[in-house]
Tab-separated table of C-alpha atoms and ligand atoms in Angstrom:
chain	number	residue	atom	x	y	z
L	1	UNK	CA	119.404	113.239	98.683
L	2	UNK	CA	118.517	116.862	98.175
L	3	UNK	CA	116.030	117.769	95.400
L	4	UNK	CA	116.309	121.208	93.803
L	5	UNK	CA	113.543	122.488	91.582
L	6	UNK	CA	113.897	125.341	89.113
L	7	UNK	CA	111.455	126.776	86.633
L	8	UNK	CA	113.980	126.869	83.803
L	9	UNK	CA	117.581	125.989	83.041
L	10	UNK	CA	119.668	125.402	79.938
L	11	UNK	CA	119.962	121.680	80.633
L	12	UNK	CA	119.741	119.924	83.982
L	13	UNK	CA	122.625	117.690	82.870
L	14	UNK	CA	124.849	120.618	81.899
L	15	UNK	CA	124.006	122.539	85.082
L	16	UNK	CA	124.994	119.642	87.347
L	17	UNK	CA	128.003	118.748	85.215
L	18	UNK	CA	129.331	122.282	85.627
L	19	UNK	CA	128.730	122.109	89.363
L	20	UNK	CA	130.687	118.865	89.380
L	21	UNK	CA	133.604	120.471	87.568
L	22	UNK	CA	133.450	123.337	90.074
L	23	UNK	CA	133.846	120.861	92.931
L	24	UNK	CA	130.353	119.706	93.968
L	25	UNK	CA	130.588	116.734	96.285
L	26	UNK	CA	127.042	116.101	97.449
L	27	UNK	CA	124.666	113.925	95.500
L	28	UNK	CA	121.514	115.725	94.435
L	29	UNK	CA	118.661	115.831	91.974
L	30	UNK	CA	117.916	118.878	89.838
L	31	UNK	CA	114.421	119.181	88.385
L	32	UNK	CA	113.442	121.738	85.759
L	33	UNK	CA	110.081	122.475	84.197
L	34	UNK	CA	111.692	123.719	81.012
L	35	UNK	CA	115.121	123.511	79.367
L	36	UNK	CA	116.361	126.033	76.832
L	37	UNK	CA	119.129	123.748	75.613
L	38	UNK	CA	118.071	120.187	76.426
L	39	UNK	CA	120.632	117.669	75.225
L	40	UNK	CA	120.058	114.243	73.749
L	41	UNK	CA	122.534	111.522	72.880
L	42	UNK	CA	124.958	111.991	70.000
L	43	UNK	CA	124.864	115.774	70.301
L	44	UNK	CA	121.185	115.944	69.423
L	45	UNK	CA	118.757	118.392	71.017
L	46	UNK	CA	116.108	117.189	73.397
L	47	UNK	CA	112.855	119.060	72.882
L	48	UNK	CA	111.995	120.401	76.333
L	49	UNK	CA	108.925	122.661	76.331
L	50	UNK	CA	107.418	124.090	79.481
L	51	UNK	CA	104.201	122.617	80.909
L	52	UNK	CA	104.151	119.323	79.049
L	53	UNK	CA	107.426	117.712	80.122
L	54	UNK	CA	109.555	116.904	83.139
L	55	UNK	CA	113.335	117.177	82.970
L	56	UNK	CA	115.624	116.050	85.739
L	57	UNK	CA	119.137	114.896	86.449
L	58	UNK	CA	120.801	113.076	89.307
L	59	UNK	CA	124.348	113.973	90.329
L	60	UNK	CA	126.374	111.177	91.924
L	61	UNK	CA	129.789	111.881	93.369
L	62	UNK	CA	131.268	108.479	92.704
L	63	UNK	CA	134.466	106.869	91.540
L	64	UNK	CA	133.769	104.024	89.155
L	65	UNK	CA	134.877	102.491	85.902
L	66	UNK	CA	133.072	103.923	82.888
L	67	UNK	CA	131.747	100.469	82.022
L	68	UNK	CA	130.034	100.416	85.398
L	69	UNK	CA	128.737	103.986	85.110
L	70	UNK	CA	127.095	103.019	81.834
L	71	UNK	CA	124.854	100.633	83.764
L	72	UNK	CA	123.218	103.620	85.453
L	73	UNK	CA	121.326	104.375	82.231
L	74	UNK	CA	119.313	101.128	82.255
L	75	UNK	CA	118.978	101.441	86.028
L	76	UNK	CA	117.307	104.818	85.509
L	77	UNK	CA	115.136	103.340	82.748
L	78	UNK	CA	113.758	100.792	85.210
L	79	UNK	CA	113.378	103.327	88.039
L	80	UNK	CA	111.477	105.795	85.837
L	81	UNK	CA	109.284	103.039	84.364
L	82	UNK	CA	108.335	101.848	87.815
L	83	UNK	CA	107.586	105.410	88.901
L	84	UNK	CA	105.410	106.216	85.885
L	85	UNK	CA	103.567	102.902	86.169
L	86	UNK	CA	102.139	104.025	89.502
L	87	UNK	CA	100.008	106.409	87.462
L	88	UNK	CA	99.003	104.311	84.442
L	89	UNK	CA	97.165	101.014	84.079
L	90	UNK	CA	99.646	99.294	81.785
L	91	UNK	CA	103.435	99.091	81.512
L	92	UNK	CA	106.137	101.149	79.953
L	93	UNK	CA	108.485	99.633	77.387
L	94	UNK	CA	112.233	100.146	77.411
L	95	UNK	CA	113.970	100.379	74.083
L	96	UNK	CA	117.579	99.409	74.579
L	97	UNK	CA	119.388	101.128	75.857
L	98	UNK	CA	118.075	104.469	76.956
L	99	UNK	CA	114.601	105.195	75.619
L	100	UNK	CA	111.220	104.672	77.212
L	101	UNK	CA	108.339	103.866	74.923
L	102	UNK	CA	104.645	103.964	75.564
L	103	UNK	CA	102.058	102.878	73.038
L	104	UNK	CA	104.788	102.494	70.399
L	105	UNK	CA	106.052	106.072	70.754
L	106	UNK	CA	109.167	107.383	72.389
L	107	UNK	CA	108.056	109.242	75.491
L	108	UNK	CA	111.355	109.612	77.318
L	109	UNK	CA	115.100	109.598	76.819
L	110	UNK	CA	118.002	109.173	79.209
L	111	UNK	CA	121.472	110.686	78.942
L	112	UNK	CA	124.265	109.641	81.298
L	113	UNK	CA	127.460	111.694	81.305
L	114	UNK	CA	130.667	110.941	83.103
L	115	UNK	CA	133.124	113.486	84.479
L	116	UNK	CA	136.592	113.673	82.932
L	117	UNK	CA	138.327	110.493	84.085
L	118	UNK	CA	140.968	110.245	86.776
L	119	UNK	CA	144.433	108.936	85.919
L	120	UNK	CA	143.375	105.410	86.772
L	121	UNK	CA	140.440	105.661	84.403
L	122	UNK	CA	137.642	106.241	86.877
L	123	UNK	CA	134.837	108.785	87.053
L	124	UNK	CA	134.804	111.503	89.686
L	125	UNK	CA	131.109	112.087	89.225
L	126	UNK	CA	128.295	110.960	86.991
L	127	UNK	CA	125.186	112.821	85.850
L	128	UNK	CA	122.142	110.796	84.817
L	129	UNK	CA	119.433	112.860	83.142
L	130	UNK	CA	115.965	111.912	82.016
L	131	UNK	CA	113.353	113.848	80.110
L	132	UNK	CA	109.742	112.701	80.036
L	133	UNK	CA	107.020	113.881	77.676
L	134	UNK	CA	104.128	113.861	80.112
L	135	UNK	CA	101.559	115.468	77.840
L	136	UNK	CA	101.373	116.309	74.193
L	137	UNK	CA	102.364	119.940	73.569
L	138	UNK	CA	99.654	122.234	72.308
L	139	UNK	CA	99.787	122.044	68.520
L	140	UNK	CA	101.538	118.648	68.696
L	141	UNK	CA	105.221	117.699	68.602
L	142	UNK	CA	107.554	119.497	66.158
L	143	UNK	CA	107.604	118.197	62.589
L	144	UNK	CA	110.979	116.436	62.849
L	145	UNK	CA	109.993	114.219	65.795
L	146	UNK	CA	106.229	113.931	65.515
L	147	UNK	CA	106.244	110.478	63.916
L	148	UNK	CA	108.089	108.845	66.777
L	149	UNK	CA	107.454	111.071	69.812
L	150	UNK	CA	104.491	110.534	72.106
L	151	UNK	CA	103.250	111.457	75.552
L	152	UNK	CA	102.564	109.294	78.570
L	153	UNK	CA	99.408	110.832	79.896
L	154	UNK	CA	96.839	111.369	77.216
L	155	UNK	CA	93.763	110.424	79.118
L	156	UNK	CA	95.406	108.038	81.509
L	157	UNK	CA	95.590	110.211	84.485
L	158	UNK	CA	92.421	111.181	86.212
L	159	UNK	CA	91.188	114.682	85.502
L	160	UNK	CA	94.400	115.699	83.825
L	161	UNK	CA	92.639	118.133	81.563
L	162	UNK	CA	91.205	119.837	84.626
L	163	UNK	CA	94.535	120.286	86.377
L	164	UNK	CA	95.364	123.844	87.276
L	165	UNK	CA	98.902	125.134	86.804
L	166	UNK	CA	99.643	124.578	90.497
L	167	UNK	CA	98.273	121.061	90.463
L	168	UNK	CA	100.430	120.296	87.463
L	169	UNK	CA	103.497	121.614	89.260
L	170	UNK	CA	102.629	119.491	92.315
L	171	UNK	CA	102.164	116.446	90.115
L	172	UNK	CA	105.592	116.923	88.496
L	173	UNK	CA	107.242	117.339	91.911
L	174	UNK	CA	105.578	114.160	93.119
L	175	UNK	CA	106.635	112.204	90.038
L	176	UNK	CA	110.228	113.446	90.374
L	177	UNK	CA	110.191	112.327	94.004
L	178	UNK	CA	108.918	108.858	93.084
L	179	UNK	CA	111.541	108.509	90.339
L	180	UNK	CA	114.213	109.410	92.889
L	181	UNK	CA	112.848	106.876	95.371
L	182	UNK	CA	112.944	104.081	92.783
L	183	UNK	CA	116.395	105.159	91.614
L	184	UNK	CA	117.772	105.193	95.159
L	185	UNK	CA	116.218	101.784	95.823
L	186	UNK	CA	118.104	100.196	92.907
L	187	UNK	CA	121.249	102.260	93.397
L	188	UNK	CA	121.501	101.033	97.004
L	189	UNK	CA	121.982	97.498	95.583
L	190	UNK	CA	124.256	98.603	92.728
L	191	UNK	CA	126.243	96.927	91.212
L	192	UNK	CA	125.763	93.587	93.029
L	193	UNK	CA	122.129	93.385	92.137
L	194	UNK	CA	120.917	94.936	88.888
L	195	UNK	CA	117.257	95.249	87.881
L	196	UNK	CA	117.796	93.072	84.823
L	197	UNK	CA	114.554	91.116	85.155
L	198	UNK	CA	112.659	94.388	85.495
L	199	UNK	CA	114.397	95.641	82.354
L	200	UNK	CA	113.842	92.413	80.400
L	201	UNK	CA	110.158	92.221	80.994
L	202	UNK	CA	109.752	95.711	79.546
L	203	UNK	CA	112.169	95.262	76.656
L	204	UNK	CA	110.611	96.718	73.517
L	205	UNK	CA	112.870	95.076	70.964
L	206	UNK	CA	113.469	91.561	72.317
L	207	UNK	CA	112.584	88.882	69.696
L	208	UNK	CA	112.398	91.550	67.000
L	209	UNK	CA	114.577	92.600	64.075
L	210	UNK	CA	116.463	95.855	64.463
L	211	UNK	CA	118.919	97.830	62.430
L	212	UNK	CA	122.133	98.785	64.194
L	213	UNK	CA	122.928	102.451	63.582
L	214	UNK	CA	125.286	102.486	60.563
L	215	UNK	CA	125.269	98.683	60.689
L	216	UNK	CA	123.375	95.581	59.644
L	217	UNK	CA	119.943	94.255	60.500
L	218	UNK	CA	120.099	91.779	63.383
L	219	UNK	CA	117.684	89.714	65.449
L	220	UNK	CA	117.471	90.618	69.139
L	221	UNK	CA	117.564	87.530	71.316
L	222	UNK	CA	117.263	89.448	74.545
L	223	UNK	CA	119.048	91.376	77.260
L	224	UNK	CA	122.198	89.955	78.872
L	225	UNK	CA	122.826	89.961	82.621
L	226	UNK	CA	124.723	93.239	82.392
L	227	UNK	CA	122.186	95.026	80.182
L	228	UNK	CA	123.926	94.179	76.897
L	229	UNK	CA	121.896	93.507	73.778
L	230	UNK	CA	122.161	89.833	72.787
L	231	UNK	CA	121.891	89.711	69.005
L	232	UNK	CA	122.131	87.238	66.167
L	233	UNK	CA	123.401	88.219	62.719
L	234	UNK	CA	121.777	86.918	59.549
L	235	UNK	CA	124.688	84.466	59.101
L	236	UNK	CA	123.865	82.929	62.472
L	237	UNK	CA	126.776	84.346	64.475
L	238	UNK	CA	125.969	85.908	67.816
L	239	UNK	CA	127.225	88.863	69.784
L	240	UNK	CA	126.426	91.015	72.793
L	241	UNK	CA	126.394	94.761	72.204
L	242	UNK	CA	127.467	96.833	75.177
L	243	UNK	CA	126.571	100.227	73.737
L	244	UNK	CA	125.095	101.677	70.623
L	245	UNK	CA	121.824	102.547	69.059
L	246	UNK	CA	119.352	100.453	67.110
L	247	UNK	CA	116.107	101.145	65.295
L	248	UNK	CA	113.237	98.761	64.742
L	249	UNK	CA	112.903	97.177	61.340
L	250	UNK	CA	109.256	97.583	60.407
J	1	BTN	C1	118.010	111.063	74.199
J	1	BTN	O1	116.813	110.758	73.964
J	1	BTN	O2	118.867	111.065	73.314
J	1	BTN	C2	118.383	111.426	75.601
J	1	BTN	C3	117.584	112.605	76.103
J	1	BTN	C4	117.935	113.012	77.505
J	1	BTN	C5	117.145	114.232	77.941
J	1	BTN	C6	117.323	114.590	79.392
J	1	BTN	S1	116.226	115.867	79.889
J	1	BTN	C7	117.086	116.058	81.396
J	1	BTN	C8	118.557	115.951	81.063
J	1	BTN	N1	119.074	117.237	80.631
J	1	BTN	C9	119.438	117.227	79.343
J	1	BTN	O3	119.885	118.209	78.718
J	1	BTN	N2	119.268	116.003	78.824
J	1	BTN	C10	118.720	115.084	79.787
């Protein structure tokens, strides 16, 4: 699929979403080096400074049930982990459902948005966006996120501190390309074969206690075959969460 690269946009998700509403039919990837209005889940901002991050979205013109479209978030989590791991010696962790962690810090978030639904409840298009903190911004992360945000490449990547602006741009283009390759690999098997094993082995919260957002503390037994979170409540009853947000109990 086509890759478009821009220096700056409001949000790669919003840009592609608007193109979708205006009638875009072709799948594509939009990469930006900076977003002025990066969006996170639950209406939060996604801090998207120039130079230190990579922001991209994939547009898929596809009719599917929303429950199926939701599986594209963990699919992207696996694809991006595999891509990044080509450049580091250890593995990424995936915090259910849409965050990538590295060395116990959130280094990436994923936001999947569906088009308005058709009358029979299907998507017309889906936009899957991911933002990666490649390096730590000069002066560190902003106060409100600095305790949990981190960067992937501190001293992992060879000669990173010596990279010129152009080399950095080339590196980001290459990484975006590798993410797309891994995404297309898994998407070509979707939904018959899902990268659940690849997700499980990176799961950050399996066998740990977490707090469900606005809910109780539960024990995470693992990841179900359709990327649900298999949990056990303190009273022993079990459930599988299909969506939501949890935080680690420390
Ligand atoms: C989250 O952590 O809550 C999700 C963050 C998703 C950020 C990416 S950056 C590329 C794409 N464009 C956006 O505005 N958001 C997503």
